[in-house]
PDB file of C-alpha atoms in Angstrom:
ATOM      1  CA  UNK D 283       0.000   0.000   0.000  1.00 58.00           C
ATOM      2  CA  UNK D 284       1.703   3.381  -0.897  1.00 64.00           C
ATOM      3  CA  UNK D 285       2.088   6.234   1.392  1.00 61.00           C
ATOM      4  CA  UNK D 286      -0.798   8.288  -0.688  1.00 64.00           C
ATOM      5  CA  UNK D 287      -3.307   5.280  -0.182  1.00 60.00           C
ATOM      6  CA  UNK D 288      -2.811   5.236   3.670  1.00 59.00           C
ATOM      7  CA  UNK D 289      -3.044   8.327   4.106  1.00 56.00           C
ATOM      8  CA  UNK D 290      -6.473   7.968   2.491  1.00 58.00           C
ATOM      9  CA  UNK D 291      -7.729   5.415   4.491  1.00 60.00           C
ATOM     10  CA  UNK D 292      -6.930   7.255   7.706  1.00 58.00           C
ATOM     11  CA  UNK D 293      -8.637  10.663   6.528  1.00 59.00           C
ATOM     12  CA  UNK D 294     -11.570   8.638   5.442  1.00 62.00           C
ATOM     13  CA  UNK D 295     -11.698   6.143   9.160  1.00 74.00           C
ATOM     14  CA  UNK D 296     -11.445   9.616  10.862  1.00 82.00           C
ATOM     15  CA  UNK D 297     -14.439  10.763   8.659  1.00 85.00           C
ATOM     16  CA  UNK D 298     -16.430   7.850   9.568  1.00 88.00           C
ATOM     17  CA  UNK D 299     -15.565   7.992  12.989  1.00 91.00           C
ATOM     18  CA  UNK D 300     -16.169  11.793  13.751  1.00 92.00           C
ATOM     19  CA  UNK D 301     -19.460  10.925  11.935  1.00 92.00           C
ATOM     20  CA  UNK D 302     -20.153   8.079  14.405  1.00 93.00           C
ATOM     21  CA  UNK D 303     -19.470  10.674  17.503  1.00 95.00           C
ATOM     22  CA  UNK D 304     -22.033  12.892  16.291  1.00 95.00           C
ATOM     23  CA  UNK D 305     -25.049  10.776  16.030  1.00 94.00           C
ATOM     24  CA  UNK D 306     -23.978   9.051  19.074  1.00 94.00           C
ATOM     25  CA  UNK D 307     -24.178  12.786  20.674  1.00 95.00           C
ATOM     26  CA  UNK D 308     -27.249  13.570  18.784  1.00 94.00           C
ATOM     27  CA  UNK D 309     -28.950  10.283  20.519  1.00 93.00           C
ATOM     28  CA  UNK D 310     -28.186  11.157  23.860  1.00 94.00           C
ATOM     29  CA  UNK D 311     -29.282  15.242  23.359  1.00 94.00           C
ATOM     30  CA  UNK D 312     -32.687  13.759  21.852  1.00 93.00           C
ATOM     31  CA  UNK D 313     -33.113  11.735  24.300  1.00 91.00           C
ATOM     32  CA  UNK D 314     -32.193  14.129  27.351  1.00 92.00           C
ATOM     33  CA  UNK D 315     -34.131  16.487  25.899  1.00 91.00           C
ATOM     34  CA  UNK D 316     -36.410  15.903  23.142  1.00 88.00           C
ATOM     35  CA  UNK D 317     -37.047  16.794  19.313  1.00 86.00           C
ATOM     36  CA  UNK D 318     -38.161  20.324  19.845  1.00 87.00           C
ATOM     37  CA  UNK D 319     -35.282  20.714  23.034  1.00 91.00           C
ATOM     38  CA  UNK D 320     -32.484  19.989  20.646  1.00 91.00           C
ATOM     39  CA  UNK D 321     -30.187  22.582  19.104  1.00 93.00           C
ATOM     40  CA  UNK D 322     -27.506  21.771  16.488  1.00 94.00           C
ATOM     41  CA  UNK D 323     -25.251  23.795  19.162  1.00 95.00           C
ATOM     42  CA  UNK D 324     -26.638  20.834  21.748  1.00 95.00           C
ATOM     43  CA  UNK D 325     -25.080  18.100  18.904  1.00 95.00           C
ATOM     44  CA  UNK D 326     -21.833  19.820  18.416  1.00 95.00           C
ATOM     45  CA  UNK D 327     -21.250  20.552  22.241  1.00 95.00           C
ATOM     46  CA  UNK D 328     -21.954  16.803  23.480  1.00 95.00           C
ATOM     47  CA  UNK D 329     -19.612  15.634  20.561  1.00 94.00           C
ATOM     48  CA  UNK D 330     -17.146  17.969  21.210  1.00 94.00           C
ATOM     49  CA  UNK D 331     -16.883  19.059  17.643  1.00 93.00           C
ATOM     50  CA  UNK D 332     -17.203  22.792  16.539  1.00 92.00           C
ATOM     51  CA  UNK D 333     -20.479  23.601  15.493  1.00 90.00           C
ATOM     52  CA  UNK D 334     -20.028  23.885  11.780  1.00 92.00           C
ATOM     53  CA  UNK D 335     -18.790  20.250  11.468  1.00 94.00           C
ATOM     54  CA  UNK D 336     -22.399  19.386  12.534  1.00 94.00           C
ATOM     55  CA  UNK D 337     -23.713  20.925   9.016  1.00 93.00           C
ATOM     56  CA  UNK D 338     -20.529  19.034   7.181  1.00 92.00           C
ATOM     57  CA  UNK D 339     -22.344  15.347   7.838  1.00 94.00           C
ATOM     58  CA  UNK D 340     -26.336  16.317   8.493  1.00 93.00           C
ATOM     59  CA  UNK D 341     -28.059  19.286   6.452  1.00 90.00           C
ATOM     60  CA  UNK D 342     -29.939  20.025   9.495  1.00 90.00           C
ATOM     61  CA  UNK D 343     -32.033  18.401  12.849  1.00 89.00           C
ATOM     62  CA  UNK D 344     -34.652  16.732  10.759  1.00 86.00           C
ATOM     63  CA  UNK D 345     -31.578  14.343   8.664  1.00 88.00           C
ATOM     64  CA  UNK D 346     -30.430  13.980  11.913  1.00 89.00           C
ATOM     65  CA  UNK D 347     -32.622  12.539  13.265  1.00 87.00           C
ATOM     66  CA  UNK D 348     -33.681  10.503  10.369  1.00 84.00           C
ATOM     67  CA  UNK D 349     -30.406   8.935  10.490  1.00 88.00           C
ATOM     68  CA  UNK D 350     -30.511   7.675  14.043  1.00 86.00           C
ATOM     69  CA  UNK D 351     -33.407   6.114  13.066  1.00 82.00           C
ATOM     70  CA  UNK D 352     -31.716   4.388   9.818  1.00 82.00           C
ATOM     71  CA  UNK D 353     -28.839   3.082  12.026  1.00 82.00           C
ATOM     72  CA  UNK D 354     -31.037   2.212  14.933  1.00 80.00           C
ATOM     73  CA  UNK D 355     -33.756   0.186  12.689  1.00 80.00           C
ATOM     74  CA  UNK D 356     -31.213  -1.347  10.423  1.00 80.00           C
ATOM     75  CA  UNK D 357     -29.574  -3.707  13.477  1.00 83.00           C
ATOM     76  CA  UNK D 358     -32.335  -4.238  15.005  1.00 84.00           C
ATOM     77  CA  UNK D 359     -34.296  -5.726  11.991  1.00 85.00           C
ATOM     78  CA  UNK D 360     -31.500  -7.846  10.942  1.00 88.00           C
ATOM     79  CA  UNK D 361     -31.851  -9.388  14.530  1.00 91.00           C
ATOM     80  CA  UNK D 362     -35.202  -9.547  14.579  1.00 90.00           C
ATOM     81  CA  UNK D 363     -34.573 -11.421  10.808  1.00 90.00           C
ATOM     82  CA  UNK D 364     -32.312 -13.855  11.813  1.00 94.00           C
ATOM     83  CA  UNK D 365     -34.835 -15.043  14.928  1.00 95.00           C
ATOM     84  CA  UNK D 366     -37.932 -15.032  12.529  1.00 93.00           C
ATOM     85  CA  UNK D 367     -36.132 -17.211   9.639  1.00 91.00           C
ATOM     86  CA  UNK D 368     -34.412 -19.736  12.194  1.00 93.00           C
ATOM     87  CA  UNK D 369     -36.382 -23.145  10.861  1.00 89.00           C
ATOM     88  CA  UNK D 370     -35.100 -25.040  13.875  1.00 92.00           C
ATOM     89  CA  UNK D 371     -36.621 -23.068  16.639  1.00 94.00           C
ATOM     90  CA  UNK D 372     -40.155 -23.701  17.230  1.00 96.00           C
ATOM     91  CA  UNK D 373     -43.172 -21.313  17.247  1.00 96.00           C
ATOM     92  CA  UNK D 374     -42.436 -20.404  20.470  1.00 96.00           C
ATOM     93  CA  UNK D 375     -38.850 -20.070  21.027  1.00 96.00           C
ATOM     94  CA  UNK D 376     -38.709 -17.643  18.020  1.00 96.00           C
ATOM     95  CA  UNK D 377     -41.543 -15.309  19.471  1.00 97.00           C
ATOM     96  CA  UNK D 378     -39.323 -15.596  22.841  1.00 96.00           C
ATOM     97  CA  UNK D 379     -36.718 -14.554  21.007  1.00 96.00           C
ATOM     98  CA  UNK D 380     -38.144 -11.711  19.451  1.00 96.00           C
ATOM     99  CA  UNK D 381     -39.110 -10.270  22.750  1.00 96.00           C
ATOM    100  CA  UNK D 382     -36.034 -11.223  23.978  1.00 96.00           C
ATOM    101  CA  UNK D 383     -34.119  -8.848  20.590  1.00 95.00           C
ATOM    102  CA  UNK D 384     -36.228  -5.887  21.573  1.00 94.00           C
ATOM    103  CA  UNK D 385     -35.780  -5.824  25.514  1.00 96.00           C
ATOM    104  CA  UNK D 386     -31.647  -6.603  24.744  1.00 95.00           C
ATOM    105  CA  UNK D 387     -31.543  -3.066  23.064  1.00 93.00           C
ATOM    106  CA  UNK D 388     -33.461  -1.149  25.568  1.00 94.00           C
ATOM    107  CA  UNK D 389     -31.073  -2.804  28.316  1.00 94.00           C
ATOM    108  CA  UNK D 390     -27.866  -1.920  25.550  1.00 93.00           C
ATOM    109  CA  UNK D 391     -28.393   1.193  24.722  1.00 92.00           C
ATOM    110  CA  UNK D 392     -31.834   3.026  26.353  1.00 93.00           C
ATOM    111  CA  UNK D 393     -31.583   5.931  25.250  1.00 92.00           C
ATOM    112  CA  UNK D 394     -31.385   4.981  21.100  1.00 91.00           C
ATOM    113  CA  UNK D 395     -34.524   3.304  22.121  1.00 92.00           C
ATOM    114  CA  UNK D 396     -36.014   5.861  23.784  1.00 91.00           C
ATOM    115  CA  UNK D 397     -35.425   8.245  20.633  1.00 89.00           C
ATOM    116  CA  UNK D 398     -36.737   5.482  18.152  1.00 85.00           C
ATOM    117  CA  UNK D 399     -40.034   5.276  20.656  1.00 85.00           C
ATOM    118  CA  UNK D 400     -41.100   8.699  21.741  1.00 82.00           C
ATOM    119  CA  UNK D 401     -39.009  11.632  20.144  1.00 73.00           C
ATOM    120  CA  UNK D 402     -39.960  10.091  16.246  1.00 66.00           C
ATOM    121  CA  UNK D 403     -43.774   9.110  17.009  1.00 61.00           C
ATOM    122  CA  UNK D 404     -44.459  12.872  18.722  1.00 59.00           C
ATOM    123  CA  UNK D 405     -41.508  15.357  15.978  1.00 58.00           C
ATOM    124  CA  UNK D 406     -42.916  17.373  13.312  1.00 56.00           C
ATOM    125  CA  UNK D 407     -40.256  15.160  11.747  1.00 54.00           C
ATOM    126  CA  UNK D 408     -41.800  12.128  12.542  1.00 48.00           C
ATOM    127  CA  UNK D 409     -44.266  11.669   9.776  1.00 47.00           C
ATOM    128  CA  UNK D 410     -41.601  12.651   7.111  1.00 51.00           C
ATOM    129  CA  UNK D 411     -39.507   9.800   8.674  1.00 51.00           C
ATOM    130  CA  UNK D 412     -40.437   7.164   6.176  1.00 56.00           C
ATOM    131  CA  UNK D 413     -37.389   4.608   6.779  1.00 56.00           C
ATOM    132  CA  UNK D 414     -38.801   4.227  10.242  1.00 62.00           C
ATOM    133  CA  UNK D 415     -42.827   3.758   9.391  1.00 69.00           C
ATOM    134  CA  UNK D 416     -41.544   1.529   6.256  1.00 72.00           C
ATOM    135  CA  UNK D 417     -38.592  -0.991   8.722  1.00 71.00           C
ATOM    136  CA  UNK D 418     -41.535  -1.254  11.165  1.00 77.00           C
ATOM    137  CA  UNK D 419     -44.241  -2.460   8.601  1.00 84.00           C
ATOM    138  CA  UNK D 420     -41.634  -4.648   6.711  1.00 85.00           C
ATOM    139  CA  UNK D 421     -40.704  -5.764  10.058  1.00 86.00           C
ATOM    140  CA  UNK D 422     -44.330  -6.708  10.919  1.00 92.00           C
ATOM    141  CA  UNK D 423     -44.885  -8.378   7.887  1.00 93.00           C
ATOM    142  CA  UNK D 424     -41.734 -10.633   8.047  1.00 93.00           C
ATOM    143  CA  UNK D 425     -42.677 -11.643  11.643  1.00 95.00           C
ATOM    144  CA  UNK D 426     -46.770 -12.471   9.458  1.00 97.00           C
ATOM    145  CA  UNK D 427     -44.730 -14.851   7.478  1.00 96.00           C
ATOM    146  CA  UNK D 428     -43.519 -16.688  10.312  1.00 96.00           C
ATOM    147  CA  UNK D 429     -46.803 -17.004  11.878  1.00 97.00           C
ATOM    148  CA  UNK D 430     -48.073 -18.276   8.461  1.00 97.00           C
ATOM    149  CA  UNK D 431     -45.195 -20.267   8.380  1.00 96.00           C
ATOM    150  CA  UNK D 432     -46.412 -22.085  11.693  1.00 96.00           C
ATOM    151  CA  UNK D 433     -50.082 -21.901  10.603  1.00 96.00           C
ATOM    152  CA  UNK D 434     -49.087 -24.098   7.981  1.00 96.00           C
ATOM    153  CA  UNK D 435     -47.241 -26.570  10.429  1.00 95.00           C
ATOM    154  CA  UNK D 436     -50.226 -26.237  12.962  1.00 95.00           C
ATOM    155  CA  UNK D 437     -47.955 -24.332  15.399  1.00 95.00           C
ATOM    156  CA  UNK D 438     -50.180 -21.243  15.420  1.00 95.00           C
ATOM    157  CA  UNK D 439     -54.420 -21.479  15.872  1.00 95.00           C
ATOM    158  CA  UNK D 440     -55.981 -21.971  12.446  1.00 94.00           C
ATOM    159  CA  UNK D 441     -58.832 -19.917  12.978  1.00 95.00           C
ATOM    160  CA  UNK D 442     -56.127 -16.329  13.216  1.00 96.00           C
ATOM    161  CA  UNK D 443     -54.804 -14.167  10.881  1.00 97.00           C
ATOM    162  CA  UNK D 444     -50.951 -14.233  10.850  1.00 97.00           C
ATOM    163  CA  UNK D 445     -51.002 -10.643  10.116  1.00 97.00           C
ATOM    164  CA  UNK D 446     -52.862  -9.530  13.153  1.00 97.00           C
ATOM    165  CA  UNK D 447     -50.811 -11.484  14.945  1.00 97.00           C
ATOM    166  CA  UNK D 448     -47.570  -9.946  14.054  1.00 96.00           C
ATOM    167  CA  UNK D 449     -49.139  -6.328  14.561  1.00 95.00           C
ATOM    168  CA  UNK D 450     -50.244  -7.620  18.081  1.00 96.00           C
ATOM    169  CA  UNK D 451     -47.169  -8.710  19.051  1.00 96.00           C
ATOM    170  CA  UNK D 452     -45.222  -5.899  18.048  1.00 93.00           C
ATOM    171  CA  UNK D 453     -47.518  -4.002  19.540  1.00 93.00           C
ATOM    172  CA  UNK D 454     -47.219  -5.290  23.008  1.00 95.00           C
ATOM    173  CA  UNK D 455     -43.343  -5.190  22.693  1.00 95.00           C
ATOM    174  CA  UNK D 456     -43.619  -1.639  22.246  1.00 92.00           C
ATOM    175  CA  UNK D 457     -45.694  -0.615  24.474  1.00 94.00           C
ATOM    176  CA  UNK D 458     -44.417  -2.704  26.662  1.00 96.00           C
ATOM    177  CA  UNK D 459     -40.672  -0.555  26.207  1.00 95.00           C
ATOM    178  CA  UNK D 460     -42.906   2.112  26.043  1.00 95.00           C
ATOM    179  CA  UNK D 461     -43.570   1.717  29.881  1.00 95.00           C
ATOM    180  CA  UNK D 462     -39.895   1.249  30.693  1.00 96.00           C
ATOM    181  CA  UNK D 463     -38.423   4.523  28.471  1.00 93.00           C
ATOM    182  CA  UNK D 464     -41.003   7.116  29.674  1.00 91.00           C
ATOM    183  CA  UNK D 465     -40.481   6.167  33.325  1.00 91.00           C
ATOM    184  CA  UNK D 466     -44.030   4.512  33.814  1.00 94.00           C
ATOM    185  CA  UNK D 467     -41.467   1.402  35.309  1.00 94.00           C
ATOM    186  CA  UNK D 468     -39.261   2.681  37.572  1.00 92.00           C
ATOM    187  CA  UNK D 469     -37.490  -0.224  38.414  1.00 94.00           C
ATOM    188  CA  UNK D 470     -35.254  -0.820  35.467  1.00 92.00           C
ATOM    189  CA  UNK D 471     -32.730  -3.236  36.039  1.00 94.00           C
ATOM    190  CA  UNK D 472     -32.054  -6.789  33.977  1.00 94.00           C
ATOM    191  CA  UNK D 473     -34.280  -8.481  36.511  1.00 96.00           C
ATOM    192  CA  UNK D 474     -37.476  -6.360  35.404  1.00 96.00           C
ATOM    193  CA  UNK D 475     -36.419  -6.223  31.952  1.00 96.00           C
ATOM    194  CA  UNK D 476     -36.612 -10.009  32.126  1.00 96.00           C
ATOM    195  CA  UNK D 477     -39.539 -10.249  34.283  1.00 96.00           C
ATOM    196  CA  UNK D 478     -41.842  -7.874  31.412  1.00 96.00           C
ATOM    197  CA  UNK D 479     -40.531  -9.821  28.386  1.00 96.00           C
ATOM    198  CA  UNK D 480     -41.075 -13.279  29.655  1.00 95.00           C
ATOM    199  CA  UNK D 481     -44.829 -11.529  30.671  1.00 96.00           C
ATOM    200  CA  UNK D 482     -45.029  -9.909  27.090  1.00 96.00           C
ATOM    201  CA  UNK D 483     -44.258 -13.468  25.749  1.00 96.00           C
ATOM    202  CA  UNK D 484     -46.268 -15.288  27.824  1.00 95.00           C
ATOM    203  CA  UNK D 485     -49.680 -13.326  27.564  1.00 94.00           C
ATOM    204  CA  UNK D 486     -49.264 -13.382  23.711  1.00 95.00           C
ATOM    205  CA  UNK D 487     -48.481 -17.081  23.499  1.00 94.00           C
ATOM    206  CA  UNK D 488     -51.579 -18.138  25.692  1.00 92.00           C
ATOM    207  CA  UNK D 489     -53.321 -16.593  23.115  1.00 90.00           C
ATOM    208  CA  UNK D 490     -52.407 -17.879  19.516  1.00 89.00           C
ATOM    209  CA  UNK D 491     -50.678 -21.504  20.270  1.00 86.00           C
ATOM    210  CA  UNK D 492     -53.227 -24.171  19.579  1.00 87.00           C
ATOM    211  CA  UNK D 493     -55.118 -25.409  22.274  1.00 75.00           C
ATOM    212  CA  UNK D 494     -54.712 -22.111  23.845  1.00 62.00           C
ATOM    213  CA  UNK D 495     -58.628 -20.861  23.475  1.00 54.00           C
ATOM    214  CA  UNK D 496     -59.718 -24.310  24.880  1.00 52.00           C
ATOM    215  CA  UNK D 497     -57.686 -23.854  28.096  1.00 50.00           C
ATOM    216  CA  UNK D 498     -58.495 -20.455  28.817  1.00 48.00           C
ATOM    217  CA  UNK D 499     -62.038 -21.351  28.268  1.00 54.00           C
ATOM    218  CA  UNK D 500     -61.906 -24.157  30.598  1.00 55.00           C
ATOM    219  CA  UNK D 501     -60.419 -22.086  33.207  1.00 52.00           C
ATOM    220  CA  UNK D 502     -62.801 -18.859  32.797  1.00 49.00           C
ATOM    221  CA  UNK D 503     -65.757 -21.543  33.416  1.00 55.00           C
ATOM    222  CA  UNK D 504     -63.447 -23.392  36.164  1.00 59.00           C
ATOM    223  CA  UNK D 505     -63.532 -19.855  37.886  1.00 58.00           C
ATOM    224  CA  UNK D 506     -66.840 -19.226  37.565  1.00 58.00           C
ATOM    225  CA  UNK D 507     -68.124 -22.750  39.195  1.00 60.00           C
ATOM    226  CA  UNK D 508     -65.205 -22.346  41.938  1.00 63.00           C
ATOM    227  CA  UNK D 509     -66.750 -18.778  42.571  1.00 61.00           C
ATOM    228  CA  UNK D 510     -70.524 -20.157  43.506  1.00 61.00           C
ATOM    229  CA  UNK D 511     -71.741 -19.113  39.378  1.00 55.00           C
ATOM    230  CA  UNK D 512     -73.808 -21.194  37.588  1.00 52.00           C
ATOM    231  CA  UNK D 513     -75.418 -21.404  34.142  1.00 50.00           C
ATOM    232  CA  UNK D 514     -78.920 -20.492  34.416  1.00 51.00           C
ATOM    233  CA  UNK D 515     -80.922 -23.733  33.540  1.00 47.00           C
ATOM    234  CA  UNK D 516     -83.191 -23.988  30.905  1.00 46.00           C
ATOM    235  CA  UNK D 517     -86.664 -24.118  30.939  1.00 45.00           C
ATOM    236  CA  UNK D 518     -88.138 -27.266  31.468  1.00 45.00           C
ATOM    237  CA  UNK D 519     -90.514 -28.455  28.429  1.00 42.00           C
TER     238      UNK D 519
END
């Protein structure tokens, strides 16, 4: 390698990483202090990089922004991919494990998460953010073909729609982090993080595994005779 070439490659790592430090600071400013809290000046003081080099990488707070959500989605869809489209986990080890993808970020790196959550759903910027709306419905309809997958198999209830499924359960995911990132749960520490995914999991398995509508149907009516209620008896002819 000449002398010219590595010189190259070391302007353009220091490039690369200068941009890295900047939407690392621009994370941690959204999420400290919002969309419409956060100042370009904000960016460049948490990186530590004069203000100007902000506007050399991102045209302004909106691409910003946008970005984080590019980089943020990107990993965590390929994770969420390589759970869905693993043919020898069952049914329910892969939705396990897509709880388990989602609640390893939050506990990784909260504050990305709390950004892709609350500051995108609630910015002007948010509805022009179309990599994030479009990753979340491709993501949702990846996780439909593994339901139909299973349908097909006779892992998942043939009477539901593998669709609404996936929307369900990536519903309750993030709501669930939803309840962690805007302080409804104040205890946040691995144990609760572990505790509210293996509930997630749980409360959406008991209702889409076969068998599952029988048993809580048996137990509603086990309740009720336990609790003194009876059918009312029909009229005699």
């Amino acid at each position: 390698m000449s002398q010219r070439q590595s010189k190259s490659e070391a302007a353009g790592n220091r490039e690369s990483e200068r941009r890295r430090t900047i939407l690392r600071a621009a994370i941690d400013v959204f999420a400290r202090k919002g969309y419409h809290g956060c100042r370009i000046a904000d960016v460049a003081r948490e990186a530590g990089v004069a203000y100007g080099l902000v506007y050399h990488y991102f045209k302004n707070k909106d691409e910003l922004l946008e970005t984080v959500v590019e980089t943020g989605w990107s990993g965590f869809v390929s994770r969420m991919r390589a759970v869905a489209e693993d043919e020898g986990n069952s049914l329910e080890a892969k939705v396990r494990g897509i709880a388990d993808v989602a609640f390893e970020a939050y506990r990784v790196d909260p504050r990305a998460v709390k950004v892709l959550i609350l500051e995108v759903a609630r910015s002007p910027a948010g509805t022009q953010v179309v990599s994030r709306q479009q990753a979340f419905l491709d993501t949702i309809r990846m996780a439909a073909d593994m339901f139909a997958r299973a349908q097909g198999t006779g892992e998942l209830r043939a009477d539901l729609d593998p669709m609404l499924c996936a929307s369900l359960l990536f519903g309750a995911i993030e709501l669930g982090l939803t309840a962690f990132v805007s302080g409804l749960m104040e205890d946040r520490s691995p144990e609760a993080l572990d505790r509210a995914k293996l509930q997630i999991a749980e409360s959406f398995l008991r209702g889409v595994l076969p068998g599952a509508a029988t048993s809580a149907e048996a137990a509603w009516k086990q309740e009720k005779v336990s609790s003194g209620t009876r059918p009312k008896a029909g009229k005699r002819s």
